[in-house]
Each structure stands twice: as structure tokens, then as C-alpha cells.
Coordinates of C-alpha atoms and ligand atoms in Angstrom, one line a residue:
M16 CA 73.8 124.0 23.0
T17 CA 74.4 120.4 21.8
T18 CA 76.7 117.9 23.6
S19 CA 79.2 117.9 20.7
D20 CA 80.1 121.6 21.1
K21 CA 80.3 121.4 24.9
N22 CA 84.0 122.4 25.0
I23 CA 83.8 125.0 22.3
V24 CA 84.0 128.4 23.9
L25 CA 84.2 130.4 20.7
H26 CA 82.8 129.5 17.4
V27 CA 83.3 131.8 14.4
A28 CA 81.0 130.3 11.8
D29 CA 81.3 131.1 8.1
V30 CA 82.3 134.7 8.6
H31 CA 82.7 137.1 5.6
K32 CA 83.8 140.7 5.8
S33 CA 84.6 143.0 2.9
F34 CA 85.9 146.6 3.1
G35 CA 84.7 148.1 -0.2
G36 CA 86.0 145.7 -2.9
L37 CA 88.6 144.1 -0.5
R38 CA 87.7 140.8 1.0
A39 CA 89.3 140.9 4.4
L40 CA 87.6 137.6 5.6
S41 CA 86.1 134.8 3.5
D42 CA 84.4 131.6 4.8
V43 CA 86.2 131.9 8.1
D44 CA 85.3 129.0 10.4
L45 CA 87.1 128.8 13.7
Q46 CA 86.4 126.7 16.8
V47 CA 88.3 127.5 20.0
E48 CA 88.3 124.9 22.8
E49 CA 87.9 125.7 26.4
G50 CA 91.2 126.2 28.3
K51 CA 93.3 126.1 25.2
V52 CA 95.7 128.7 23.7
H53 CA 94.6 129.0 20.1
A54 CA 97.0 131.0 17.9
I55 CA 96.1 132.7 14.7
I56 CA 99.1 133.4 12.5
G57 CA 99.5 134.7 9.0
P58 CA 101.2 137.3 6.9
N59 CA 100.5 141.1 7.3
G60 CA 97.2 142.0 5.9
A61 CA 95.8 138.4 6.2
G62 CA 92.8 139.6 8.1
K63 CA 93.9 138.6 11.7
S64 CA 93.0 141.9 13.4
T65 CA 89.7 142.1 11.5
L66 CA 88.9 138.6 12.7
L67 CA 89.6 139.6 16.3
N68 CA 87.5 142.8 15.9
V69 CA 84.6 140.7 14.7
C70 CA 84.9 138.5 17.8
I71 CA 84.6 141.5 20.1
G72 CA 81.8 143.2 18.2
R73 CA 83.8 146.2 16.9
I74 CA 83.3 145.0 13.3
K75 CA 80.0 143.4 12.2
P76 CA 80.5 140.6 9.7
D77 CA 78.7 140.8 6.4
R78 CA 77.7 137.2 6.8
G79 CA 78.2 134.5 9.4
H80 CA 78.1 134.5 13.2
V81 CA 80.2 134.5 16.2
V82 CA 79.0 132.3 19.1
F83 CA 80.5 132.7 22.5
N84 CA 79.6 130.3 25.3
G85 CA 76.2 129.6 23.6
N86 CA 75.5 133.3 22.9
T87 CA 75.3 134.5 19.3
L88 CA 77.1 137.8 19.4
D89 CA 75.6 139.5 16.3
R90 CA 73.4 142.0 18.1
H91 CA 75.6 142.6 21.1
A92 CA 77.5 145.9 21.6
P93 CA 81.3 145.6 22.4
H94 CA 80.7 146.4 26.1
E95 CA 78.0 143.7 26.3
I96 CA 80.4 141.2 24.8
N97 CA 83.0 142.3 27.4
Q98 CA 80.5 141.7 30.2
L99 CA 79.8 138.2 28.9
G100 CA 83.4 137.5 29.6
V101 CA 85.5 138.4 26.6
S102 CA 88.5 140.7 27.1
R103 CA 91.1 141.8 24.5
V104 CA 94.5 143.3 24.1
F105 CA 94.8 145.3 20.9
Q106 CA 97.8 145.6 18.6
T107 CA 98.3 149.2 19.8
P108 CA 97.9 149.6 23.5
E109 CA 94.7 151.4 24.5
I110 CA 95.4 152.8 27.9
F111 CA 94.6 156.1 29.7
P112 CA 98.1 157.8 29.5
D113 CA 97.3 160.6 32.0
L114 CA 96.0 158.3 34.7
S115 CA 98.0 156.2 37.2
L116 CA 98.6 152.6 36.6
L117 CA 96.3 151.8 39.5
D118 CA 93.4 153.8 38.0
N119 CA 94.0 152.2 34.6
V120 CA 93.6 148.8 36.1
M121 CA 90.6 149.7 38.2
I122 CA 88.6 151.2 35.3
P123 CA 88.0 147.9 33.5
A124 CA 87.0 146.3 36.7
F125 CA 84.2 148.9 37.1
A126 CA 83.3 148.5 33.4
K127 CA 82.8 144.8 33.9
R128 CA 80.8 145.3 37.0
D129 CA 78.7 148.3 36.0
G130 CA 78.4 148.0 32.3
A131 CA 79.2 150.7 29.8
F132 CA 82.2 152.6 30.9
R133 CA 81.4 156.0 32.6
F134 CA 84.1 158.5 33.5
N135 CA 81.9 159.6 36.4
A136 CA 82.9 156.3 38.1
M137 CA 86.3 157.9 38.5
R138 CA 85.0 160.0 41.4
G139 CA 84.4 157.0 43.4
L140 CA 87.5 155.1 42.4
S141 CA 89.6 155.5 45.6
G142 CA 86.6 154.5 47.8
E143 CA 86.3 151.1 46.2
K144 CA 88.5 149.0 48.5
D145 CA 87.8 145.6 47.0
I146 CA 88.5 146.7 43.4
R147 CA 91.6 148.7 44.6
E148 CA 93.0 145.7 46.3
E149 CA 92.3 143.5 43.2
A150 CA 94.0 146.1 41.0
E151 CA 97.1 146.1 43.3
F152 CA 97.2 142.3 43.2
T153 CA 97.0 142.4 39.4
L154 CA 99.8 144.9 39.1
Q155 CA 101.9 142.7 41.4
D156 CA 101.1 139.8 39.1
I157 CA 102.5 141.5 36.0
G158 CA 105.4 143.1 37.9
L159 CA 104.4 146.7 37.8
F160 CA 103.2 147.2 41.4
E161 CA 106.2 149.5 42.3
R162 CA 105.0 151.9 39.6
R163 CA 101.3 151.9 40.5
F164 CA 101.2 155.7 41.2
D165 CA 103.1 156.7 38.0
E166 CA 101.2 158.0 34.9
A167 CA 100.7 155.2 32.5
G168 CA 102.0 157.4 29.7
S169 CA 105.5 157.3 31.2
L170 CA 105.8 153.5 30.7
S171 CA 108.0 151.9 28.1
R172 CA 106.2 150.3 25.2
G173 CA 106.6 146.8 26.6
D174 CA 105.3 147.9 30.0
K175 CA 102.3 149.6 28.4
R176 CA 101.4 146.3 26.7
R177 CA 101.7 144.5 30.0
L178 CA 99.6 147.1 31.7
E179 CA 96.9 146.5 29.0
L180 CA 97.1 142.8 29.8
A181 CA 96.6 143.6 33.5
M182 CA 93.5 145.7 32.5
C183 CA 92.1 142.5 30.9
L184 CA 93.2 140.1 33.7
I185 CA 91.4 142.1 36.4
Q186 CA 88.1 141.3 34.5
K187 CA 88.8 137.6 35.0
P188 CA 87.6 136.9 31.4
K189 CA 86.5 133.5 30.2
L190 CA 88.1 134.3 26.9
L191 CA 91.1 136.5 26.4
L192 CA 92.0 137.8 22.9
L193 CA 95.5 139.1 22.3
D194 CA 96.5 140.9 19.1
E195 CA 100.2 140.6 18.7
P196 CA 101.0 141.0 22.4
T197 CA 104.8 141.3 21.7
A198 CA 104.6 143.5 18.6
G199 CA 107.4 146.1 18.7
M200 CA 109.0 144.6 21.8
A201 CA 112.7 144.0 22.2
R202 CA 113.7 140.3 22.8
H203 CA 114.0 140.8 26.6
D204 CA 110.5 142.3 26.8
T205 CA 109.2 139.6 24.5
N206 CA 110.6 136.8 26.7
M207 CA 109.1 138.5 29.9
T208 CA 105.7 138.6 28.2
I209 CA 106.0 134.9 27.1
E210 CA 106.7 133.9 30.7
L211 CA 103.8 136.0 31.9
L212 CA 101.5 134.4 29.3
K213 CA 102.7 131.0 30.3
R214 CA 101.8 131.7 33.9
I215 CA 98.3 132.8 32.9
K216 CA 98.0 129.8 30.7
A217 CA 98.4 127.6 33.7
R218 CA 95.3 129.2 35.2
G219 CA 93.2 127.6 32.4
M220 CA 91.7 130.8 30.8
T221 CA 90.9 130.3 27.1
K222 CA 93.0 132.4 24.9
V223 CA 93.1 133.4 21.2
I224 CA 96.5 134.9 20.4
I225 CA 97.3 136.6 17.1
E226 CA 101.0 136.6 16.6
H227 CA 103.5 137.2 13.9
D228 CA 106.5 136.1 16.0
M229 CA 106.9 132.3 15.5
H230 CA 109.0 132.1 18.7
V231 CA 106.0 133.3 20.7
V232 CA 103.5 131.1 18.8
F233 CA 105.5 127.9 19.3
S234 CA 106.2 128.7 22.9
L235 CA 102.5 129.0 23.8
A236 CA 100.0 127.6 21.3
D237 CA 98.1 124.4 21.7
K238 CA 96.5 124.8 18.3
I239 CA 97.3 127.0 15.3
S240 CA 95.1 128.4 12.5
V241 CA 96.8 130.0 9.6
L242 CA 95.1 132.9 7.9
A243 CA 96.2 134.1 4.4
Q244 CA 94.3 136.6 2.3
G245 CA 91.2 136.3 4.5
R246 CA 91.0 132.5 4.5
I247 CA 92.0 129.8 6.9
I248 CA 94.6 127.8 4.8
A249 CA 95.8 125.4 7.5
E250 CA 95.0 124.3 11.0
G251 CA 96.4 121.9 13.5
L252 CA 98.9 121.2 16.2
P253 CA 102.0 123.5 16.1
E254 CA 104.3 120.7 14.7
E255 CA 101.7 119.9 12.0
V256 CA 101.4 123.6 10.9
R257 CA 105.2 124.2 11.1
G258 CA 105.9 121.7 8.3
N259 CA 102.9 122.6 6.1
P260 CA 104.1 123.7 2.6
K261 CA 101.0 126.0 2.2
V262 CA 102.0 127.9 5.3
K263 CA 105.6 128.2 4.2
E264 CA 104.4 129.6 0.8
A265 CA 102.1 132.2 2.5
Y266 CA 105.0 133.5 4.5
L267 CA 107.4 133.3 1.6
G268 CA 105.0 135.5 -0.4
E269 CA 105.3 138.1 2.3
A270 CA 109.1 138.1 2.2
H271 CA 108.9 139.2 -1.4
E272 CA 106.5 142.0 -0.9
Ligands
ADP318 P1 96.3 141.7 9.7 O1 95.9 142.0 11.1 O2 96.4 140.2 9.5 O3 97.6 142.3 9.4 P2 94.0 143.2 9.0 O4 92.8 142.5 9.5 O5 94.4 144.4 9.8 O6 95.2 142.3 8.7 O7 93.7 143.7 7.5 C1 93.2 142.8 6.5 C2 92.9 143.6 5.3 O8 91.8 144.5 5.4 C3 94.1 144.5 4.9 O9 94.2 144.5 3.5 C4 93.7 145.9 5.4 O10 94.2 146.9 4.7 C5 92.2 145.8 5.3 N1 91.4 146.6 6.3 C6 91.5 146.3 7.6 N2 90.7 147.2 8.3 C7 90.1 148.0 7.3 C8 89.2 149.1 7.4 N3 88.7 149.5 8.5 N4 88.8 149.7 6.2 C9 89.4 149.3 5.0 N5 90.2 148.2 4.9 C10 90.6 147.6 6.1
MG319 MG1 96.8 143.0 12.7

């Protein structure tokens, strides 16, 4: 690693990805600084989720690289990338609906410690005092401790998303990737999630947040990259991006769809 990229935790370098004839990502270059909240915004279908999936190894780019903390991720499986310190919240919550909240939060802690997730680990779950205590603490942190023995499937949509966030936080990631963490939430739930993310921000964890809701973006982001039709069309501080005519145009286009 050279001195100049000392503070760059994540570097997406010249990434291309096509699905059949559709170019989902073209020439995407993104540098995420340590400790910052970097938002990626853009209209529906812009390629935001694809970009996030490239960062976590779920989608392999056709060209280009992703470098995390000095590691080129091209040959890493998703669970290896997770073990290197990258956790993510997807656009649709991926939880274990039949298990308790406590078990849901303990599982990723085991996955981080033991590598590829094994269901057999469940047998030993209750015996792991340290991880159990950590899971209880994490549930307290997100305000779901009282419901720790309930089945995760019984939670409201907003609470499911917060549970998924807890499943990331227990892994103490160096980099947290969030794909529309407030999608489908009512305003009250959105505000609760913003407050939660602000508290986490204060802890200095680096975050990439994909978000459609401008209220969320401008409440949280240190830097914004705007993606439209698979390309970064603007980048900068929130106030710079807000007034950029290209950005307004990209969103206007969406309104007419
Ligand atoms: P966003 O998250 O910004 O709404 P996506 O990254 O989900 O956008 O999608 C970008 C484009 O790629 C869209 O046109 C979408 O239909 C297409 N796309 C995404 N994933 C796939 C896939 N697995 N197969 C084919 N097309 C896909
Ligand atoms: Mg998406």
C-alpha cells in the first residue's frame, strides 16, 4: 500500500458489470475514506445494489477490482470478505425468521469467528457465554432486547431491518455496507433508524450507505457519489451534490418513468 491511499478503506477501481446486453456498471471508480459515511445515491435501476454486491463478492465484476484494506477481493468468497471485516445490510432483510432474535444475532458472531456458516454451530449456541452476552448487549443497543426470545419472523418490517443491522454490528466490521436501510419504513421507523445510524457513526466505523431517501442521505453522509445508468455522474460533499444540475436531471428522468 502506498502512503497516498493510507486512509482509503475501500477502493472500487474501474469496475464493469453487464447482465447480458445490459450494462449495470461502467467505469465505476469509488474511494471510501476511513471513518466516513459515504452515500451512493441514484435513481432506481442505476446499479447501486449491483455495486454493493460487487463489494461483498456476491457478484464478480467483468473488469476492474475491489480493494479493501489492501486486499484485492477478486478471488475471495463472500464469507472470506466478511471475515476480513466487511458486513452488509441488504435491501430485503435476510434473517432467520423461525429463530429467536438472540440466535439471529449470535449466528453472525460465530460466522465471523469460525468462518463459513455452519448450522451445526447452533447446537453449541447457548453454551457460548461471551457471544451470548455480546448478542444481548447488541440487542440492547438497537432497542430490541425486550424481544430477544421472540421469533424474528414476528417483528415488524422496520424492526427486522434493525435486527439485521444488529447482526452486522456484532461482527464489529471495519466497513459496513447498507443497502437502503430505511426502504419501506414509515417516517417514525425511518427517524429511529437515522438516530441509530448516527450513534453508530460516532463510533467511527466506515460506512457505505445506498439510499433513495434524501432526508436520510443528507442527515448522515460525509460524502456522496451519484450513480446513474451504471456510471458515477457526480461526487462530492452533500451541499455540492445537492445543487448539481446533472443530479437533478437524473432524478427528474426517474419521475417521468
Ligand atoms: P439499483 O439498486 O440502483 O436500483 P440494481 O443494481 O439493482 O439497481 O440494478 C441495475 C440494473 O441491472 C437494472 O437494470 C437491473 O434490472 C439489472 N440487474 C440487476 N441484477 C441483475 C441480475 N442478476 N440479472 C440481470 N439483470 C440485473
Ligand atoms: Mg437496489
